[in-house]
GROMACS .gro file of C-alpha atoms in nm:
model
  192
    1MET     CA    1   2.005   6.021   9.630
    2ASP     CA    2   2.023   5.655   9.797
    3ALA     CA    3   2.246   5.794  10.045
    4ILE     CA    4   2.078   6.108  10.129
    5LEU     CA    5   1.737   5.946  10.190
    6THR     CA    6   1.839   5.605  10.355
    7SER     CA    7   2.078   5.821  10.582
    8THR     CA    8   1.758   6.081  10.676
    9ALA     CA    9   1.491   5.793  10.737
   10VAL     CA   10   1.742   5.575  10.942
   11VAL     CA   11   1.874   5.873  11.175
   12ALA     CA   12   1.534   6.062  11.184
   13LEU     CA   13   1.376   5.736  11.333
   14ALA     CA   14   1.634   5.622  11.547
   15GLU     CA   15   1.664   5.969  11.693
   16ILE     CA   16   1.306   5.981  11.816
   17GLY     CA   17   1.305   5.934  12.206
   18ASP     CA   18   1.685   5.946  12.190
   19LYS     CA   19   1.865   6.119  12.441
   20THR     CA   20   1.966   6.391  12.216
   21MET     CA   21   1.610   6.464  12.136
   22LEU     CA   22   1.539   6.461  12.531
   23LEU     CA   23   1.843   6.720  12.535
   24ALA     CA   24   1.668   6.941  12.269
   25ILE     CA   25   1.360   6.970  12.487
   26VAL     CA   26   1.527   7.008  12.803
   27LEU     CA   27   1.727   7.323  12.622
   28ALA     CA   28   1.418   7.445  12.488
   29ALA     CA   29   1.250   7.471  12.808
   30ARG     CA   30   1.555   7.607  12.979
   31PHE     CA   31   1.619   7.879  12.728
   32ARG     CA   32   1.318   7.936  12.541
   33ALA     CA   33   1.538   8.074  12.250
   34PRO     CA   34   1.422   7.803  11.962
   35VAL     CA   35   1.641   7.955  11.671
   36PRO     CA   36   1.962   7.965  11.857
   37ILE     CA   37   1.891   7.598  11.994
   38ILE     CA   38   1.806   7.456  11.659
   39LEU     CA   39   2.140   7.644  11.476
   40GLY     CA   40   2.336   7.487  11.787
   41ILE     CA   41   2.203   7.136  11.706
   42LEU     CA   42   2.245   7.197  11.325
   43VAL     CA   43   2.611   7.333  11.392
   44ALA     CA   44   2.696   7.020  11.653
   45THR     CA   45   2.567   6.753  11.412
   46LEU     CA   46   2.721   6.863  11.084
   47ALA     CA   47   3.034   6.857  11.281
   48ASN     CA   48   2.987   6.512  11.458
   49HIS     CA   49   2.815   6.337  11.170
   50GLY     CA   50   3.069   6.480  10.912
   51ILE     CA   51   3.340   6.310  11.153
   52ALA     CA   52   3.164   5.994  11.192
   53ALA     CA   53   3.059   5.967  10.805
   54PHE     CA   54   3.448   6.021  10.746
   55LEU     CA   55   3.519   5.750  10.971
   56GLY     CA   56   3.283   5.517  10.836
   57HIS     CA   57   3.416   5.613  10.462
   58ALA     CA   58   3.776   5.557  10.570
   59ILE     CA   59   3.739   5.251  10.718
   60ALA     CA   60   3.549   5.095  10.462
   61GLY     CA   61   3.837   5.219  10.227
   62LEU     CA   62   4.098   5.049  10.456
   63LEU     CA   63   3.891   4.707  10.506
   64ASP     CA   64   3.691   4.698  10.189
   65GLY     CA   65   3.645   4.310  10.151
   66GLU     CA   66   3.337   4.079  10.169
   67TRP     CA   67   3.393   4.017  10.565
   68PHE     CA   68   3.384   4.390  10.618
   69ARG     CA   69   3.030   4.429  10.410
   70TYR     CA   70   2.902   4.141  10.665
   71ALA     CA   71   3.021   4.325  10.967
   72VAL     CA   72   2.842   4.659  10.820
   73GLY     CA   73   2.538   4.428  10.812
   74ILE     CA   74   2.565   4.289  11.119
   75GLY     CA   75   2.634   4.614  11.263
   76PHE     CA   76   2.295   4.732  11.133
   77VAL     CA   77   2.126   4.416  11.285
   78ALA     CA   78   2.287   4.503  11.622
   79MET     CA   79   2.137   4.865  11.575
   80ALA     CA   80   1.809   4.714  11.533
   81ALA     CA   81   1.828   4.565  11.879
   82TRP     CA   82   1.990   4.879  12.042
   83THR     CA   83   1.725   5.087  11.909
   84LEU     CA   84   1.452   4.904  12.091
   85VAL     CA   85   1.617   5.004  12.425
   86PRO     CA   86   1.490   5.347  12.574
   87ASP     CA   87   1.695   5.636  12.610
   88THR     CA   88   1.694   5.819  12.947
   89PHE     CA   89   1.826   6.163  13.036
   90GLU     CA   90   1.916   6.182  13.372
   91ASP     CA   91   2.017   6.495  13.585
   92ASP     CA   92   2.364   6.413  13.547
   93ASP     CA   93   2.361   6.431  13.165
   94GLN     CA   94   2.192   6.777  13.164
   95PRO     CA   95   2.394   7.035  13.020
   96ARG     CA   96   2.490   7.323  13.278
   97VAL     CA   97   2.319   7.649  13.184
   98GLY     CA   98   2.613   7.902  13.206
   99ARG     CA   99   2.738   8.208  13.055
  100PHE     CA  100   2.757   8.077  12.691
  101GLY     CA  101   2.402   8.123  12.587
  102ALA     CA  102   2.146   7.920  12.419
  103PHE     CA  103   2.345   7.868  12.082
  104LEU     CA  104   2.699   7.768  12.224
  105THR     CA  105   2.583   7.560  12.489
  106THR     CA  106   2.340   7.368  12.253
  107ALA     CA  107   2.639   7.324  12.001
  108ILE     CA  108   2.890   7.209  12.260
  109ALA     CA  109   2.622   6.970  12.443
  110PHE     CA  110   2.497   6.833  12.149
  111PHE     CA  111   2.829   6.750  12.011
  112LEU     CA  112   2.944   6.583  12.328
  113VAL     CA  113   2.606   6.374  12.401
  114GLU     CA  114   2.588   6.267  12.026
  115ILE     CA  115   2.960   6.112  12.094
  116GLY     CA  116   2.906   5.723  12.078
  117ASP     CA  117   2.538   5.738  12.063
  118LYS     CA  118   2.353   5.508  11.822
  119THR     CA  119   2.294   5.792  11.564
  120GLN     CA  120   2.668   5.851  11.531
  121ILE     CA  121   2.730   5.494  11.517
  122ALA     CA  122   2.463   5.474  11.260
  123THR     CA  123   2.626   5.749  11.060
  124ILE     CA  124   2.957   5.564  11.068
  125ALA     CA  125   2.812   5.263  10.942
  126LEU     CA  126   2.617   5.473  10.662
  127GLY     CA  127   2.951   5.634  10.587
  128ALA     CA  128   3.103   5.292  10.538
  129GLN     CA  129   2.792   5.145  10.331
  130PHE     CA  130   2.766   5.467  10.083
  131GLY     CA  131   3.125   5.550  10.078
  132ASN     CA  132   3.014   5.938  10.013
  133VAL     CA  133   3.109   6.152  10.322
  134LEU     CA  134   2.893   6.453  10.199
  135LEU     CA  135   2.588   6.273  10.099
  136VAL     CA  136   2.581   6.083  10.403
  137THR     CA  137   2.642   6.382  10.634
  138ILE     CA  138   2.372   6.590  10.463
  139GLY     CA  139   2.107   6.297  10.502
  140THR     CA  140   2.206   6.220  10.881
  141THR     CA  141   2.199   6.600  10.956
  142ALA     CA  142   1.830   6.631  10.775
  143GLY     CA  143   1.716   6.322  10.991
  144MET     CA  144   1.855   6.490  11.310
  145MET     CA  145   1.673   6.812  11.234
  146LEU     CA  146   1.364   6.635  11.129
  147ALA     CA  147   1.317   6.487  11.457
  148ASN     CA  148   1.493   6.758  11.662
  149VAL     CA  149   1.319   7.083  11.549
  150PRO     CA  150   0.952   6.965  11.627
  151ALA     CA  151   1.126   6.864  11.938
  152VAL     CA  152   1.225   7.234  12.029
  153TRP     CA  153   0.924   7.375  11.923
  154PHE     CA  154   0.666   7.116  12.045
  155GLY     CA  155   0.852   6.894  12.291
  156ASN     CA  156   0.641   6.825  12.577
  157ALA     CA  157   0.313   6.809  12.343
  158ILE     CA  158   0.479   6.561  12.091
  159ILE     CA  159   0.626   6.335  12.383
  160GLU     CA  160   0.245   6.308  12.499
  161ARG     CA  161   0.095   6.199  12.163
  162VAL     CA  162   0.356   6.009  12.012
  163SER     CA  163   0.424   5.653  12.121
  164LEU     CA  164   0.822   5.625  12.144
  165LYS     CA  165   0.769   5.254  12.157
  166ALA     CA  166   0.591   5.235  11.834
  167VAL     CA  167   0.858   5.459  11.687
  168ARG     CA  168   1.171   5.282  11.852
  169ILE     CA  169   0.994   4.925  11.692
  170ILE     CA  170   0.982   5.106  11.327
  171ALA     CA  171   1.323   5.239  11.374
  172ALA     CA  172   1.472   4.895  11.458
  173LEU     CA  173   1.293   4.722  11.196
  174LEU     CA  174   1.430   4.973  10.926
  175PHE     CA  175   1.788   4.922  11.081
  176LEU     CA  176   1.713   4.495  11.038
  177VAL     CA  177   1.579   4.546  10.691
  178ILE     CA  178   1.913   4.758  10.636
  179GLY     CA  179   2.123   4.516  10.780
  180LEU     CA  180   2.006   4.206  10.604
  181TRP     CA  181   1.996   4.399  10.268
  182VAL     CA  182   2.370   4.463  10.318
  183ILE     CA  183   2.447   4.098  10.447
  184ALA     CA  184   2.239   3.975  10.136
  185GLN     CA  185   2.446   4.201   9.891
  186ALA     CA  186   2.755   4.051  10.043
  187ALA     CA  187   2.656   3.699  10.017
  188GLY     CA  188   2.569   3.775   9.632
  189ILE     CA  189   2.184   3.684   9.676
  190LEU     CA  190   2.115   4.060   9.565
  191GLY     CA  191   2.298   4.288   9.327
  192GLY     CA  192   2.495   4.568   9.476
   0.00000   0.00000   0.00000
């Protein structure tokens, strides 16, 4: 249960203000078809985060050792710093609306935009930390949906009312706490 809850919280907080959340708002404004967009986000996230969690799990299995646990912890601390940098969604990043419709455009755009994104990197780290691909994928997907479904339904109203800076700070603190926790476990200060 820790894997699901931690993965959900980490990704939900990291996703707020992220470029994929901004993409959800843009797609919602362009297509005005929330259900296909939400389903596209779900499919893209399951695929992308499933691969990322598997990669994290595989790397952890190959590189299991004290130094690797330190590296994972340092990775979470680095994610804390990265989270403080606001994302932008430039015109060049916007998906081209074409013949594919809302669902397929969303699924393809979300999958591609998520590659190398901080939530994907966090999923790799969570996969390495928890060693359970399914539970991490469920958790990170739930986190993405918690952040993006309201963005699809209420995007512009949310951005006007929620301080993205405050949310980034909370997310950064969460990444920092997790990173320090992993480092403390690797050092034998806390039980694992």
